[in-house]
């Protein structure tokens, strides 16, 4: 008898072990193939890990195992859906992120192919095949047979030519219908030559990347220094060698501009893969790679799992971007996965950024990565930046917009140039506060202030989505005298529109981009010059390249500095540098105005000067003193439950246990803001040895899988933020 060991998603427990099932005669399975198996009264889908042969009968095998071994219901795939490399990658990722292997396999596949039972099947096409031409009697049937003699035809096509013919042919035994998975359109390799003459600086960078003996290259280039062109030329090189290329970009910077630039260069050889595609589209892009119909993939985080078998290059653009870290299980970092895959394929990884993470830059300085720099912009010098002290502006009565920034916007309107106004994240909500007693309206399910949306006169929770009417009296004192505090994009929009009634302003934030293509429509309108001012949240800080933009204004630049998170200064620095980079990319010089309350903070000052190296040195000292990455490794474990006592007790017990281990430091538990009605406690482990940390977390995790009670456990190795 043959048995298979199968990874399955258990409905109740996060088990990281395989279950054994017997194969019926005639069933073929191998590692990486999906099967349907019975489990607690239902059928579930799983991945085959291994196949074993033995001389026992099912009864004998069950007796030896000590439980009733059941039969596999169905083998889904003829060929492994995950090849050997991807299968190993899933196991590796499970270990690295301390998560069940099945969760890793699931996140590696487009949802149409994920091993769940309730998904819709991929699109099937129906073809007609000739069986016996002699049975055809009428002229119509004979004409159809003539067509089928040349090969199988789509049923819909045949019926279009001869209405209702297929049913007749089938009934008479002339032909039969069969189904086949729909394939995405085939395309030829289509590389066009480089459009741009490279600068000396770019040529030198490409040479250094090609000649380096390091596996990972950090391309540190100023905004506007032509990194994208370097990526594209490297990609073209690799394609000519017959190898595949993966270009990863953050969700936010996969703008229509970026996509059209890539498509213009690489024509049909390129697949685009991102989260806005629907299930079928993602599936088709995946199949294009699997069937070698494209050589280059440009995509966001999950594109790192595409089924390449001959990768020649991986690029991770804007490597510092937080969207590369998945924020649900498995909490992997795309960069780590990219580097792991590149080792398998013996190819290089290029990490590009104007503001690399401290981790990456530290590795480059220590010569673990090769450091390649682009120190000059292509067209212009860097925009000139000005810090605006909002403390003194407020004394002059300017609460939202400083007089100098107002003057500069006016100048751009007069000169028919464009401006981008960026409102920093934390400042972008307006809260509702009682003027009488000071009560702030909070979400009933989360300990977070609700945001006031004036256009709908509603309060909304940005965490769980709860909405309520803003027509209310204060629950504490009964007053209905409300103060709307804080600067939201909507309020900023109104203020700017009041000051410049003739200006055409586009607003881009979570509200205006919710509908499909909302994002794209706004940017296209701005690019065509249909607006003078683009105003928005951090989603407009990156990747945009509009030559007519000569002014960038940043509001609440220091709003993030008050956070407790260890990365808050780095994130602030990145945001200012990236946003500033949108100004003066064409032939006119650009300017940047940075409004802040604390203009002396090193993060703000150095960002205004675009001085990454000094920032790196300052910030590394703080990280060193605080024992934070890149000096130490972190693991965060959260205990979440609607029952506060259970979450708290479990967190404390665990923290006390971890504290006995002297290989690392255990901090907490600390209580986090309640959200979705769940109470949250978190402990943080800090250690110099990452493998030890992971091992300690695994040892504990293996031991608790059977008695989880009502506490949800979230494990995050190398948490990107700890806010
Ligand atoms: Zn009140
Ligand atoms: Zn809420």
XYZ file of N, CA, C and O in Angstrom, residues 521-635:
460
model
N -6.813 57.317 -12.052
C -7.498 58.442 -12.693
C -6.970 59.776 -12.185
O -6.754 60.714 -12.955
N -6.752 59.855 -10.881
C -6.266 61.107 -10.307
C -4.879 61.445 -10.862
O -4.616 62.559 -11.296
N -4.002 60.440 -10.876
C -2.638 60.703 -11.347
C -2.605 61.058 -12.830
O -1.845 61.919 -13.259
N -3.455 60.392 -13.611
C -3.479 60.702 -15.042
C -3.954 62.125 -15.292
O -3.410 62.838 -16.130
N -4.960 62.518 -14.517
C -5.469 63.882 -14.667
C -4.380 64.899 -14.323
O -4.201 65.906 -15.009
N -3.632 64.603 -13.284
C -2.564 65.518 -12.873
C -1.463 65.564 -13.935
O -0.951 66.624 -14.279
N -1.139 64.402 -14.463
C -0.091 64.327 -15.479
C -0.478 65.124 -16.726
O 0.350 65.791 -17.338
N -1.763 65.063 -17.095
C -2.217 65.784 -18.288
C -2.325 67.276 -18.048
O -2.719 68.028 -18.935
N -2.045 67.694 -16.809
C -2.118 69.114 -16.524
C -3.525 69.602 -16.257
O -3.821 70.792 -16.355
N -4.420 68.672 -15.910
C -5.799 69.080 -15.627
C -5.950 69.672 -14.231
O -7.035 70.068 -13.836
N -4.882 69.677 -13.476
C -4.941 70.305 -12.154
C -3.627 71.014 -11.865
O -2.580 70.686 -12.434
N -3.708 72.000 -10.962
C -2.520 72.766 -10.591
C -1.863 72.190 -9.347
O -0.667 72.295 -9.149
N -2.708 71.602 -8.490
C -2.206 71.131 -7.205
C -2.690 69.705 -6.962
O -3.863 69.395 -7.144
N -1.760 68.843 -6.566
C -2.118 67.494 -6.136
C -1.873 67.440 -4.636
O -0.774 67.722 -4.166
N -2.936 67.104 -3.900
C -2.842 67.154 -2.451
C -3.177 65.774 -1.909
O -4.158 65.169 -2.337
N -2.353 65.260 -1.013
C -2.690 63.936 -0.519
C -1.829 63.453 0.623
O -0.994 64.187 1.157
N -2.064 62.201 0.984
C -1.315 61.569 2.070
C -0.035 60.973 1.513
O 0.321 61.218 0.363
N 0.620 60.122 2.297
C 1.930 59.606 1.875
C 1.873 58.856 0.561
O 2.903 58.593 -0.036
N 0.676 58.503 0.092
C 0.616 57.786 -1.180
C 1.090 58.625 -2.368
O 1.348 58.093 -3.432
N 1.251 59.940 -2.184
C 1.783 60.734 -3.304
C 3.268 61.041 -3.131
O 3.852 61.779 -3.906
N 3.887 60.451 -2.103
C 5.286 60.798 -1.830
C 6.260 60.099 -2.752
O 7.375 60.545 -2.940
N 5.847 58.964 -3.317
C 6.823 58.122 -3.997
C 6.612 57.956 -5.491
O 5.490 57.934 -5.957
N 7.703 57.779 -6.178
C 7.658 57.281 -7.545
C 7.095 58.220 -8.595
O 7.285 57.991 -9.770
N 6.385 59.284 -8.209
C 5.789 60.145 -9.233
C 6.874 60.980 -9.903
O 7.782 61.463 -9.260
N 6.731 61.122 -11.210
C 7.756 61.807 -11.981
C 7.080 62.757 -12.962
O 6.797 62.398 -14.092
N 6.779 63.966 -12.499
C 6.116 64.949 -13.346
C 7.024 66.160 -13.503
O 7.267 66.886 -12.541
N 7.511 66.372 -14.729
C 8.508 67.427 -14.925
C 8.000 68.829 -14.611
O 8.795 69.715 -14.321
N 6.694 69.035 -14.642
C 6.176 70.386 -14.424
C 5.982 70.713 -12.937
O 5.558 71.799 -12.586
N 6.290 69.747 -12.066
C 6.160 70.001 -10.624
C 7.432 70.669 -10.119
O 8.516 70.096 -10.195
N 7.296 71.890 -9.641
C 8.483 72.594 -9.155
C 8.361 72.955 -7.685
O 9.236 73.590 -7.123
N 7.230 72.572 -7.075
C 7.063 72.881 -5.653
C 6.456 71.685 -4.932
O 5.469 71.101 -5.385
N 7.098 71.330 -3.814
C 6.510 70.332 -2.924
C 6.369 70.980 -1.554
O 7.312 71.600 -1.059
N 5.186 70.881 -0.965
C 4.977 71.377 0.394
C 4.637 70.201 1.288
O 3.832 69.358 0.917
N 5.299 70.116 2.434
C 5.032 69.005 3.347
C 4.444 69.568 4.643
O 5.069 70.406 5.296
N 3.256 69.101 4.980
C 2.582 69.561 6.193
C 2.797 68.550 7.322
O 2.824 67.348 7.070
N 2.915 69.042 8.533
C 3.105 68.160 9.702
C 4.271 67.201 9.504
O 4.169 66.016 9.798
N 5.375 67.705 9.002
C 6.509 66.824 8.686
C 6.978 66.036 9.900
O 7.439 64.906 9.778
N 6.849 66.601 11.089
C 7.368 65.922 12.282
C 6.294 65.166 13.052
O 6.515 64.731 14.173
N 5.121 64.972 12.425
C 4.008 64.365 13.160
C 4.311 62.955 13.646
O 3.735 62.487 14.610
N 5.227 62.264 12.969
C 5.498 60.876 13.357
C 6.549 60.762 14.454
O 6.723 59.709 15.040
N 7.248 61.860 14.708
C 8.378 61.754 15.635
C 7.949 61.444 17.057
O 8.720 60.899 17.829
N 6.725 61.773 17.406
C 6.279 61.540 18.769
C 6.002 60.079 19.074
O 5.733 59.712 20.202
N 6.096 59.247 18.058
C 5.751 57.849 18.281
C 6.815 57.112 19.072
O 7.967 57.494 19.112
N 6.384 56.017 19.670
C 7.300 55.235 20.485
C 8.066 54.226 19.640
O 8.991 53.603 20.109
N 7.677 54.090 18.405
C 8.283 53.072 17.556
C 9.757 53.360 17.258
O 10.118 54.495 16.971
N 10.565 52.333 17.267
C 12.007 52.532 17.065
C 12.338 53.030 15.673
O 13.391 53.602 15.435
N 11.436 52.824 14.711
C 11.734 53.230 13.349
C 11.112 54.586 12.986
O 11.181 55.012 11.835
N 10.524 55.278 13.967
C 9.746 56.468 13.599
C 10.606 57.565 12.975
O 10.154 58.270 12.077
N 11.845 57.730 13.430
C 12.680 58.786 12.844
C 13.087 58.394 11.419
O 13.064 59.202 10.500
N 13.407 57.121 11.240
C 13.771 56.636 9.910
C 12.609 56.847 8.931
O 12.802 57.305 7.803
N 11.400 56.522 9.374
C 10.235 56.657 8.512
C 9.998 58.129 8.157
O 9.693 58.471 7.015
N 10.181 59.018 9.132
C 10.026 60.451 8.889
C 11.060 60.942 7.887
O 10.742 61.664 6.931
N 12.292 60.529 8.089
C 13.375 60.923 7.184
C 13.056 60.468 5.752
O 13.122 61.249 4.804
N 12.676 59.199 5.618
C 12.352 58.647 4.294
C 11.260 59.454 3.613
O 11.356 59.792 2.439
N 10.206 59.732 4.380
C 9.052 60.402 3.795
C 9.428 61.781 3.256
O 9.052 62.151 2.144
N 10.194 62.520 4.029
C 10.555 63.874 3.598
C 11.469 63.813 2.370
O 11.280 64.533 1.396
N 12.452 62.915 2.411
C 13.376 62.816 1.278
C 12.635 62.373 0.016
O 12.804 62.945 -1.061
N 11.784 61.355 0.174
C 11.052 60.851 -0.995
C 10.128 61.927 -1.569
O 10.066 62.129 -2.780
N 9.401 62.602 -0.676
C 8.457 63.617 -1.148
C 9.209 64.772 -1.803
O 8.810 65.270 -2.857
N 10.316 65.176 -1.204
C 11.101 66.270 -1.774
C 11.558 65.914 -3.183
O 11.650 66.775 -4.060
N 11.834 64.644 -3.383
C 12.333 64.177 -4.676
C 11.346 64.347 -5.813
O 11.683 64.169 -6.974
N 10.087 64.665 -5.496
C 9.091 64.862 -6.567
C 9.257 66.227 -7.215
O 8.637 66.521 -8.233
N 10.023 67.111 -6.600
C 10.114 68.485 -7.083
C 11.317 68.672 -7.996
O 12.392 68.145 -7.729
N 11.107 69.426 -9.073
C 12.220 69.789 -9.956
C 12.837 68.616 -10.685
O 14.049 68.515 -10.811
N 12.020 67.707 -11.205
C 12.573 66.550 -11.920
C 12.772 66.845 -13.404
O 13.425 66.096 -14.105
N 12.149 67.922 -13.859
C 12.317 68.279 -15.269
C 13.454 69.278 -15.412
O 14.459 69.191 -14.718
N 13.258 70.252 -16.314
C 14.353 71.179 -16.566
C 14.294 72.440 -15.726
O 15.232 73.216 -15.691
N 13.163 72.652 -15.004
C 13.111 73.812 -14.110
C 13.501 73.377 -12.706
O 13.193 72.264 -12.283
N 14.165 74.268 -11.999
C 14.631 73.944 -10.652
C 13.442 73.776 -9.714
O 12.398 74.396 -9.888
N 13.620 72.922 -8.714
C 12.527 72.660 -7.794
C 12.787 73.196 -6.402
O 13.927 73.450 -6.016
N 11.670 73.398 -5.684
C 11.787 73.838 -4.298
C 10.895 72.998 -3.401
O 9.886 72.464 -3.843
N 11.300 72.901 -2.133
C 10.547 72.124 -1.159
C 10.394 72.954 0.100
O 11.361 73.569 0.566
N 9.169 73.006 0.638
C 8.924 73.683 1.910
C 8.430 72.658 2.916
O 7.453 71.946 2.663
N 9.144 72.550 4.018
C 8.841 71.526 5.013
C 8.331 72.205 6.276
O 9.091 72.892 6.965
N 7.053 72.051 6.551
C 6.473 72.680 7.737
C 6.549 71.716 8.918
O 6.077 70.589 8.842
N 7.148 72.181 10.022
C 7.285 71.306 11.196
C 7.249 72.146 12.464
O 7.491 73.360 12.431
N 6.935 71.501 13.574
C 6.917 72.201 14.855
C 8.275 72.100 15.529
O 8.688 72.954 16.280
N 8.971 70.990 15.246
C 10.294 70.798 15.829
C 11.321 70.792 14.705
O 11.728 69.749 14.207
N 11.738 71.979 14.309
C 12.630 72.072 13.150
C 14.082 71.762 13.506
O 14.938 71.733 12.640
N 14.359 71.535 14.795
C 15.746 71.266 15.188
C 16.056 69.780 15.249
O 17.193 69.389 15.425
N 15.040 68.957 15.143
C 15.255 67.516 15.234
C 16.174 67.055 14.097
O 15.992 67.448 12.943
N 17.133 66.192 14.417
C 18.098 65.785 13.386
C 17.422 65.088 12.205
O 17.861 65.218 11.059
N 16.331 64.363 12.477
C 15.629 63.661 11.396
C 15.069 64.635 10.376
O 15.104 64.389 9.162
N 14.576 65.767 10.852
C 13.991 66.777 9.970
C 15.086 67.592 9.269
O 15.062 67.794 8.053
N 16.052 68.020 10.052
C 17.133 68.854 9.504
C 17.893 68.126 8.398
O 18.141 68.664 7.328
N 18.266 66.874 8.685
C 19.076 66.134 7.714
C 18.253 65.714 6.497
O 18.775 65.640 5.388
N 16.966 65.496 6.704
C 16.106 65.170 5.565
C 16.001 66.373 4.637
O 16.023 66.232 3.415
N 15.911 67.568 5.213
C 15.823 68.774 4.394
C 17.088 68.921 3.553
O 17.036 69.403 2.426
N 18.234 68.474 4.088
C 19.487 68.549 3.331
C 19.710 67.315 2.472
O 20.738 67.188 1.804
N 18.790 66.352 2.538
C 18.937 65.080 1.833
C 20.276 64.432 2.186
O 20.939 63.839 1.335
N 20.642 64.528 3.433
C 21.961 64.046 3.851
C 21.811 62.676 4.509
O 21.744 62.549 5.728
N 21.771 61.655 3.683
C 21.528 60.310 4.216
C 22.677 59.828 5.100
O 22.463 59.226 6.141
N 23.903 60.116 4.682
C 25.040 59.548 5.419
C 25.116 60.076 6.850
O 25.367 59.304 7.782
N 24.894 61.378 7.016
C 24.894 61.918 8.381
C 23.725 61.353 9.166
O 23.858 61.024 10.343
N 22.586 61.236 8.504
C 21.422 60.677 9.193
C 21.732 59.260 9.676
O 21.430 58.884 10.807
N 22.358 58.489 8.811
C 22.696 57.108 9.161
C 23.560 57.077 10.423
O 23.309 56.305 11.350
N 24.549 57.968 10.470
C 25.431 57.961 11.636
C 24.704 58.341 12.922
O 24.843 57.672 13.945
N 23.914 59.392 12.873
C 23.130 59.799 14.045
C 22.227 58.666 14.520
O 22.199 58.290 15.676
N 21.474 58.155 13.565
C 20.431 57.198 13.918
C 21.029 55.889 14.437
O 20.483 55.259 15.338
N 22.180 55.512 13.868
C 22.824 54.281 14.330
C 23.206 54.383 15.801
O 23.159 53.398 16.537
N 23.573 55.585 16.239
C 23.916 55.740 17.654
C 22.704 55.466 18.533
O 22.802 54.783 19.551
N 21.552 55.983 18.121
C 20.335 55.737 18.897
C 19.967 54.259 18.906
O 19.572 53.707 19.922
N 20.125 53.626 17.767
C 19.795 52.198 17.688
C 20.737 51.394 18.582
O 20.343 50.421 19.201
N 21.977 51.832 18.615
C 22.976 51.126 19.405
C 22.633 51.221 20.892
O 22.585 50.218 21.601
N 22.344 52.438 21.321
C 22.009 52.664 22.728
C 20.740 51.897 23.108
O 20.644 51.294 24.179
N 19.760 51.875 22.214
C 18.483 51.232 22.524
C 18.452 49.732 22.227
O 17.427 49.095 22.398
N 19.585 49.183 21.776
C 19.614 47.757 21.413
C 18.570 47.405 20.353
O 17.810 46.445 20.499
N 18.522 48.204 19.310
C 17.548 47.947 18.247
C 18.270 47.512 16.977
O 19.477 47.689 16.868
N 17.533 46.968 15.997
C 18.166 46.631 14.720
C 18.840 47.868 14.128
O 18.314 48.967 14.326
N 19.960 47.745 13.436
C 20.608 46.480 13.033
C 21.539 45.884 14.092
O 22.207 44.900 13.789
N 21.566 46.456 15.291
C 22.474 45.892 16.306
C 21.923 44.612 16.918
O 22.669 43.709 17.256
N 20.612 44.571 17.117
C 19.997 43.388 17.711
C 18.827 42.927 16.837
O 18.276 43.705 16.057
N 18.464 41.680 16.998
C 17.297 41.153 16.296
C 16.099 41.166 17.228
O 16.246 41.030 18.439
N 14.913 41.334 16.648
C 13.693 41.407 17.452
C 12.716 40.305 17.056
O 12.673 39.867 15.915
N 11.936 39.885 18.049
C 10.763 39.048 17.768
C 9.632 39.607 18.626
O 9.844 39.881 19.807
